[in-house]
PDB file of C-alpha atoms in Angstrom:
ATOM      1  CA  MET A   1      27.811 -75.334 -42.241  1.00 86.00           C
ATOM      2  CA  LEU A   2      30.044 -73.249 -44.492  1.00 90.00           C
ATOM      3  CA  VAL A   3      32.685 -71.039 -42.832  1.00 93.00           C
ATOM      4  CA  GLN A   4      34.381 -68.266 -44.825  1.00 94.00           C
ATOM      5  CA  PRO A   5      37.233 -66.229 -43.257  1.00 95.00           C
ATOM      6  CA  VAL A   6      36.984 -62.502 -44.007  1.00 96.00           C
ATOM      7  CA  PRO A   7      39.229 -59.522 -43.194  1.00 95.00           C
ATOM      8  CA  TYR A   8      39.006 -58.353 -39.590  1.00 96.00           C
ATOM      9  CA  ARG A   9      37.619 -54.832 -39.221  1.00 95.00           C
ATOM     10  CA  ASP A  10      35.555 -52.584 -36.952  1.00 95.00           C
ATOM     11  CA  PRO A  11      32.254 -54.513 -36.635  1.00 96.00           C
ATOM     12  CA  VAL A  12      30.271 -51.425 -35.587  1.00 94.00           C
ATOM     13  CA  ALA A  13      31.186 -49.682 -38.839  1.00 95.00           C
ATOM     14  CA  ALA A  14      30.434 -52.906 -40.711  1.00 96.00           C
ATOM     15  CA  PHE A  15      27.010 -53.073 -39.071  1.00 96.00           C
ATOM     16  CA  SER A  16      26.094 -49.620 -40.377  1.00 93.00           C
ATOM     17  CA  VAL A  17      24.979 -51.096 -43.729  1.00 94.00           C
ATOM     18  CA  PHE A  18      22.528 -53.366 -41.880  1.00 94.00           C
ATOM     19  CA  ALA A  19      21.277 -50.766 -39.378  1.00 88.00           C
ATOM     20  CA  ASP A  20      18.096 -49.992 -41.326  1.00 89.00           C
ATOM     21  CA  ASP A  21      17.173 -53.663 -41.781  1.00 92.00           C
ATOM     22  CA  PRO A  22      14.048 -54.405 -39.705  1.00 90.00           C
ATOM     23  CA  HIS A  23      15.607 -57.418 -37.948  1.00 93.00           C
ATOM     24  CA  ALA A  24      19.361 -56.786 -38.012  1.00 95.00           C
ATOM     25  CA  VAL A  25      21.159 -57.521 -34.731  1.00 96.00           C
ATOM     26  CA  LEU A  26      24.594 -56.715 -33.322  1.00 96.00           C
ATOM     27  CA  LEU A  27      25.697 -58.838 -30.345  1.00 95.00           C
ATOM     28  CA  ASP A  28      28.796 -57.947 -28.360  1.00 95.00           C
ATOM     29  CA  GLY A  29      30.190 -59.928 -25.455  1.00 91.00           C
ATOM     30  CA  PHE A  30      32.793 -62.257 -24.042  1.00 89.00           C
ATOM     31  CA  ALA A  31      33.177 -66.010 -24.361  1.00 81.00           C
ATOM     32  CA  ALA A  32      35.396 -68.692 -22.839  1.00 69.00           C
ATOM     33  CA  GLU A  33      35.069 -67.214 -19.339  1.00 70.00           C
ATOM     34  CA  GLY A  34      35.898 -63.729 -20.554  1.00 69.00           C
ATOM     35  CA  GLU A  35      39.021 -64.696 -22.492  1.00 83.00           C
ATOM     36  CA  ARG A  36      37.570 -63.877 -25.954  1.00 90.00           C
ATOM     37  CA  HIS A  37      35.823 -60.651 -26.937  1.00 93.00           C
ATOM     38  CA  ILE A  38      33.449 -61.409 -29.808  1.00 94.00           C
ATOM     39  CA  THR A  39      30.993 -59.328 -31.839  1.00 96.00           C
ATOM     40  CA  VAL A  40      28.354 -60.981 -34.025  1.00 97.00           C
ATOM     41  CA  ILE A  41      26.341 -59.380 -36.834  1.00 97.00           C
ATOM     42  CA  ALA A  42      23.120 -61.175 -37.785  1.00 96.00           C
ATOM     43  CA  ALA A  43      20.747 -60.054 -40.531  1.00 95.00           C
ATOM     44  CA  GLU A  44      18.208 -61.310 -43.065  1.00 94.00           C
ATOM     45  CA  PRO A  45      16.576 -63.957 -40.830  1.00 94.00           C
ATOM     46  CA  VAL A  46      15.012 -67.007 -42.432  1.00 91.00           C
ATOM     47  CA  ARG A  47      11.840 -66.515 -40.414  1.00 91.00           C
ATOM     48  CA  VAL A  48      10.549 -64.102 -37.779  1.00 92.00           C
ATOM     49  CA  VAL A  49       8.001 -64.685 -35.014  1.00 91.00           C
ATOM     50  CA  THR A  50       6.309 -61.685 -33.363  1.00 90.00           C
ATOM     51  CA  ALA A  51       3.429 -61.213 -30.952  1.00 87.00           C
ATOM     52  CA  LYS A  52       1.793 -58.084 -29.554  1.00 83.00           C
ATOM     53  CA  ASP A  53      -1.452 -56.773 -28.054  1.00 76.00           C
ATOM     54  CA  GLY A  54      -2.013 -59.825 -25.868  1.00 71.00           C
ATOM     55  CA  GLU A  55      -1.123 -62.406 -28.516  1.00 80.00           C
ATOM     56  CA  ASP A  56       0.461 -65.633 -27.285  1.00 81.00           C
ATOM     57  CA  GLY A  57       3.478 -66.276 -29.464  1.00 83.00           C
ATOM     58  CA  PHE A  58       4.973 -69.096 -27.392  1.00 85.00           C
ATOM     59  CA  ALA A  59       3.596 -71.929 -29.545  1.00 85.00           C
ATOM     60  CA  GLU A  60       5.034 -70.444 -32.722  1.00 85.00           C
ATOM     61  CA  LEU A  61       8.294 -69.685 -30.925  1.00 85.00           C
ATOM     62  CA  ASP A  62       8.476 -73.311 -29.782  1.00 86.00           C
ATOM     63  CA  GLN A  63       8.076 -74.439 -33.385  1.00 84.00           C
ATOM     64  CA  LEU A  64      10.854 -72.065 -34.426  1.00 81.00           C
ATOM     65  CA  TRP A  65      13.041 -73.470 -31.649  1.00 82.00           C
ATOM     66  CA  CYS A  66      12.518 -76.990 -33.028  1.00 82.00           C
ATOM     67  CA  GLU A  67      13.649 -75.768 -36.458  1.00 73.00           C
ATOM     68  CA  CYS A  68      16.764 -74.413 -34.782  1.00 70.00           C
ATOM     69  CA  GLY A  69      17.795 -77.838 -33.425  1.00 64.00           C
ATOM     70  CA  HIS A  70      20.210 -78.596 -36.267  1.00 60.00           C
ATOM     71  CA  TYR A  71      22.134 -75.365 -35.679  1.00 60.00           C
ATOM     72  CA  GLU A  72      24.505 -77.027 -33.206  1.00 60.00           C
ATOM     73  CA  ASP A  73      27.785 -77.523 -35.034  1.00 62.00           C
ATOM     74  CA  GLY A  74      31.301 -78.085 -33.772  1.00 67.00           C
ATOM     75  CA  GLN A  75      32.821 -76.535 -36.902  1.00 80.00           C
ATOM     76  CA  SER A  76      32.103 -72.990 -35.750  1.00 86.00           C
ATOM     77  CA  PRO A  77      35.144 -70.915 -34.706  1.00 89.00           C
ATOM     78  CA  VAL A  78      32.946 -68.951 -32.257  1.00 90.00           C
ATOM     79  CA  PRO A  79      30.266 -70.017 -29.731  1.00 87.00           C
ATOM     80  CA  PHE A  80      27.365 -68.571 -31.757  1.00 88.00           C
ATOM     81  CA  SER A  81      27.191 -69.308 -35.478  1.00 89.00           C
ATOM     82  CA  GLY A  82      23.472 -68.807 -36.089  1.00 89.00           C
ATOM     83  CA  GLY A  83      20.172 -69.618 -34.459  1.00 89.00           C
ATOM     84  CA  LEU A  84      17.515 -67.717 -32.525  1.00 91.00           C
ATOM     85  CA  ILE A  85      17.959 -64.089 -31.495  1.00 94.00           C
ATOM     86  CA  GLY A  86      15.154 -62.038 -29.999  1.00 94.00           C
ATOM     87  CA  ALA A  87      13.532 -60.394 -27.024  1.00 92.00           C
ATOM     88  CA  LEU A  88      10.647 -61.011 -24.617  1.00 89.00           C
ATOM     89  CA  GLY A  89       8.585 -58.242 -23.014  1.00 85.00           C
ATOM     90  CA  TYR A  90       7.036 -58.065 -19.571  1.00 80.00           C
ATOM     91  CA  GLU A  91       3.595 -57.944 -21.218  1.00 79.00           C
ATOM     92  CA  LEU A  92       3.897 -61.664 -22.038  1.00 81.00           C
ATOM     93  CA  GLY A  93       3.249 -62.392 -18.366  1.00 78.00           C
ATOM     94  CA  GLY A  94      -0.454 -62.102 -19.153  1.00 77.00           C
ATOM     95  CA  CYS A  95      -0.150 -65.224 -21.330  1.00 78.00           C
ATOM     96  CA  LEU A  96       1.122 -67.235 -18.356  1.00 79.00           C
ATOM     97  CA  GLU A  97      -1.067 -65.974 -15.513  1.00 79.00           C
ATOM     98  CA  ARG A  98      -4.085 -63.746 -14.908  1.00 79.00           C
ATOM     99  CA  LEU A  99      -2.898 -60.153 -14.895  1.00 76.00           C
ATOM    100  CA  PRO A 100      -4.476 -56.781 -15.657  1.00 76.00           C
ATOM    101  CA  LYS A 101      -4.380 -55.856 -19.317  1.00 76.00           C
ATOM    102  CA  PRO A 102      -1.249 -53.774 -20.020  1.00 73.00           C
ATOM    103  CA  LYS A 103      -1.530 -50.180 -21.142  1.00 73.00           C
ATOM    104  CA  ASN A 104      -1.733 -49.548 -24.860  1.00 73.00           C
ATOM    105  CA  ASP A 105       1.660 -49.024 -26.448  1.00 73.00           C
ATOM    106  CA  PRO A 106       1.517 -45.992 -28.769  1.00 74.00           C
ATOM    107  CA  HIS A 107       4.613 -47.270 -30.573  1.00 74.00           C
ATOM    108  CA  GLY A 108       3.169 -50.698 -31.365  1.00 79.00           C
ATOM    109  CA  LEU A 109       6.263 -52.566 -30.191  1.00 82.00           C
ATOM    110  CA  PRO A 110       5.930 -56.370 -30.142  1.00 88.00           C
ATOM    111  CA  HIS A 111       5.937 -58.180 -26.802  1.00 86.00           C
ATOM    112  CA  LEU A 112       7.784 -61.080 -28.409  1.00 89.00           C
ATOM    113  CA  SER A 113      10.109 -60.910 -31.390  1.00 92.00           C
ATOM    114  CA  PHE A 114      12.530 -63.636 -32.492  1.00 93.00           C
ATOM    115  CA  GLY A 115      14.329 -64.321 -35.734  1.00 93.00           C
ATOM    116  CA  LEU A 116      15.962 -67.485 -37.012  1.00 92.00           C
ATOM    117  CA  TYR A 117      19.332 -66.483 -38.470  1.00 94.00           C
ATOM    118  CA  ASP A 118      21.221 -68.916 -40.685  1.00 92.00           C
ATOM    119  CA  THR A 119      23.984 -66.493 -41.754  1.00 94.00           C
ATOM    120  CA  VAL A 120      26.102 -64.387 -39.381  1.00 96.00           C
ATOM    121  CA  ALA A 121      29.425 -62.556 -39.333  1.00 97.00           C
ATOM    122  CA  ALA A 122      31.625 -62.959 -36.256  1.00 96.00           C
ATOM    123  CA  TYR A 123      34.589 -60.825 -35.185  1.00 97.00           C
ATOM    124  CA  ASP A 124      37.055 -62.150 -32.618  1.00 95.00           C
ATOM    125  CA  HIS A 125      38.716 -59.036 -31.175  1.00 95.00           C
ATOM    126  CA  THR A 126      41.120 -61.093 -29.095  1.00 92.00           C
ATOM    127  CA  ALA A 127      42.513 -63.026 -32.065  1.00 93.00           C
ATOM    128  CA  GLY A 128      41.984 -60.278 -34.645  1.00 95.00           C
ATOM    129  CA  LYS A 129      40.084 -62.658 -36.913  1.00 96.00           C
ATOM    130  CA  ALA A 130      36.637 -62.678 -38.563  1.00 97.00           C
ATOM    131  CA  TRP A 131      34.385 -65.141 -40.340  1.00 96.00           C
ATOM    132  CA  ILE A 132      31.030 -65.382 -42.067  1.00 96.00           C
ATOM    133  CA  MET A 133      29.123 -68.594 -41.351  1.00 94.00           C
ATOM    134  CA  SER A 134      26.064 -69.904 -43.141  1.00 93.00           C
ATOM    135  CA  ARG A 135      24.007 -73.071 -43.162  1.00 85.00           C
ATOM    136  CA  GLY A 136      20.754 -74.291 -44.603  1.00 77.00           C
ATOM    137  CA  LYS A 137      19.920 -73.680 -48.261  1.00 84.00           C
ATOM    138  CA  ASN A 138      22.485 -72.062 -50.576  1.00 90.00           C
ATOM    139  CA  PRO A 139      25.074 -71.128 -47.901  1.00 91.00           C
ATOM    140  CA  ALA A 140      27.697 -70.066 -50.486  1.00 93.00           C
ATOM    141  CA  GLU A 141      25.222 -67.689 -52.126  1.00 94.00           C
ATOM    142  CA  LYS A 142      24.245 -66.193 -48.766  1.00 94.00           C
ATOM    143  CA  ILE A 143      27.868 -65.670 -47.768  1.00 95.00           C
ATOM    144  CA  THR A 144      28.583 -63.963 -51.094  1.00 95.00           C
ATOM    145  CA  ARG A 145      25.653 -61.579 -50.547  1.00 95.00           C
ATOM    146  CA  PHE A 146      26.752 -60.906 -46.956  1.00 95.00           C
ATOM    147  CA  ILE A 147      30.305 -60.105 -48.087  1.00 96.00           C
ATOM    148  CA  ALA A 148      28.995 -57.748 -50.772  1.00 96.00           C
ATOM    149  CA  ARG A 149      27.021 -55.796 -48.192  1.00 95.00           C
ATOM    150  CA  LEU A 150      29.980 -55.634 -45.812  1.00 94.00           C
ATOM    151  CA  LYS A 151      32.213 -54.257 -48.570  1.00 94.00           C
ATOM    152  CA  SER A 152      29.840 -51.317 -48.993  1.00 94.00           C
ATOM    153  CA  ALA A 153      30.277 -50.330 -45.330  1.00 94.00           C
ATOM    154  CA  PRO A 154      32.683 -47.550 -44.331  1.00 93.00           C
ATOM    155  CA  GLU A 155      35.970 -48.557 -42.745  1.00 92.00           C
ATOM    156  CA  PHE A 156      35.250 -46.410 -39.681  1.00 91.00           C
ATOM    157  CA  LEU A 157      32.344 -44.304 -38.435  1.00 89.00           C
ATOM    158  CA  PRO A 158      32.738 -40.586 -37.639  1.00 86.00           C
ATOM    159  CA  PRO A 159      33.076 -39.800 -33.919  1.00 85.00           C
ATOM    160  CA  LEU A 160      29.817 -39.319 -32.065  1.00 77.00           C
ATOM    161  CA  ASP A 161      28.763 -35.940 -30.736  1.00 77.00           C
ATOM    162  CA  TRP A 162      27.811 -36.646 -27.117  1.00 77.00           C
ATOM    163  CA  ASN A 163      26.581 -33.106 -26.467  1.00 79.00           C
ATOM    164  CA  ARG A 164      22.938 -33.074 -25.426  1.00 76.00           C
ATOM    165  CA  THR A 165      20.769 -31.647 -28.184  1.00 76.00           C
ATOM    166  CA  GLY A 166      17.286 -32.656 -27.028  1.00 78.00           C
ATOM    167  CA  THR A 167      15.083 -33.043 -23.976  1.00 86.00           C
ATOM    168  CA  TRP A 168      13.636 -36.233 -22.505  1.00 90.00           C
ATOM    169  CA  GLN A 169       9.896 -36.215 -21.820  1.00 92.00           C
ATOM    170  CA  ALA A 170       8.455 -38.367 -19.031  1.00 94.00           C
ATOM    171  CA  GLU A 171       5.292 -40.346 -19.785  1.00 89.00           C
ATOM    172  CA  GLN A 172       3.946 -39.829 -16.249  1.00 92.00           C
ATOM    173  CA  THR A 173       3.835 -36.851 -13.930  1.00 94.00           C
ATOM    174  CA  ARG A 174       5.546 -36.906 -10.538  1.00 94.00           C
ATOM    175  CA  ALA A 175       2.144 -37.309  -8.857  1.00 96.00           C
ATOM    176  CA  GLU A 176       1.324 -40.331 -11.017  1.00 95.00           C
ATOM    177  CA  VAL A 177       4.684 -41.945 -10.236  1.00 95.00           C
ATOM    178  CA  GLU A 178       4.194 -41.402  -6.497  1.00 96.00           C
ATOM    179  CA  GLN A 179       0.680 -42.839  -6.735  1.00 95.00           C
ATOM    180  CA  ASN A 180       1.976 -45.974  -8.458  1.00 94.00           C
ATOM    181  CA  ILE A 181       4.706 -46.391  -5.848  1.00 95.00           C
ATOM    182  CA  GLN A 182       2.127 -46.108  -3.075  1.00 96.00           C
ATOM    183  CA  ARG A 183       0.007 -48.799  -4.764  1.00 94.00           C
ATOM    184  CA  VAL A 184       3.011 -51.122  -4.749  1.00 95.00           C
ATOM    185  CA  ILE A 185       3.626 -50.390  -1.063  1.00 95.00           C
ATOM    186  CA  ASP A 186      -0.042 -51.110  -0.256  1.00 96.00           C
ATOM    187  CA  TYR A 187       0.009 -54.393  -2.197  1.00 94.00           C
ATOM    188  CA  ARG A 188       3.245 -55.388  -0.463  1.00 93.00           C
ATOM    189  CA  CYS A 189       1.892 -54.624   2.979  1.00 94.00           C
ATOM    190  CA  ALA A 190      -1.268 -56.615   2.207  1.00 95.00           C
ATOM    191  CA  GLY A 191       0.822 -59.618   1.187  1.00 93.00           C
ATOM    192  CA  GLU A 192      -0.521 -59.575  -2.356  1.00 91.00           C
ATOM    193  CA  ILE A 193       2.891 -59.337  -4.028  1.00 92.00           C
ATOM    194  CA  ILE A 194       6.517 -60.044  -3.191  1.00 92.00           C
ATOM    195  CA  GLN A 195       8.125 -57.473  -5.439  1.00 89.00           C
ATOM    196  CA  ALA A 196       7.297 -55.130  -8.308  1.00 90.00           C
ATOM    197  CA  ASN A 197       9.042 -53.078 -10.971  1.00 88.00           C
ATOM    198  CA  VAL A 198       7.766 -49.507 -11.143  1.00 91.00           C
ATOM    199  CA  THR A 199       8.645 -48.127 -14.551  1.00 89.00           C
ATOM    200  CA  GLN A 200       7.671 -45.495 -17.045  1.00 89.00           C
ATOM    201  CA  ARG A 201       8.660 -44.504 -20.570  1.00 86.00           C
ATOM    202  CA  PHE A 202      10.823 -41.512 -21.462  1.00 90.00           C
ATOM    203  CA  THR A 203      10.847 -40.224 -25.035  1.00 88.00           C
ATOM    204  CA  ALA A 204      12.972 -37.812 -27.034  1.00 87.00           C
ATOM    205  CA  ASP A 205      13.518 -36.887 -30.655  1.00 84.00           C
ATOM    206  CA  ARG A 206      16.120 -39.103 -32.280  1.00 78.00           C
ATOM    207  CA  PRO A 207      19.315 -37.158 -33.098  1.00 73.00           C
ATOM    208  CA  ALA A 208      20.205 -36.776 -36.743  1.00 71.00           C
ATOM    209  CA  GLY A 209      22.439 -39.564 -38.005  1.00 64.00           C
ATOM    210  CA  LEU A 210      21.457 -42.021 -35.291  1.00 65.00           C
ATOM    211  CA  THR A 211      19.684 -45.154 -36.571  1.00 60.00           C
TER     212      THR A 211
END
């Protein structure tokens, strides 16, 4: 693994140049039992695994996980220096047990989406330090490209306007929500289920300038 220190800066502003990438990720959290606040930017994954519309992506994800085995490295200055990042949807439950077919998603979102990232930037807010880490093929070249993209990012982002400018639209009517809740109650009383999550989708127009 190649580790390159870079100037510490606002990682959210730095991420703005990656925001339109289809698989760019910004992770923010604490490590070392909350003693270190770290933000990670990951982009340009080596490979991506997705599954939707009832597809079972677990086998391909398992193969990707095996490829990720060599990503453990004690040279990293932060806990995460590359590897798998992704998300799993509730719809994948149908690949593990017999369940009713989920409703069609008008947005076509995948039920499983994971990327294998071999180059990431990490910002340690506690220490005021930052690094870009890369492994695999041509790590120096990848770090150089990552640095070039970061240099094109603004130093800071303009303040957000938190005033409400749109209206949220519920996917279901009140009557439909109450009907679904009653179904859950009936199933629970019959001993068919232990618990359930009653959800629905809300949509709104995306504000200008928000990616």
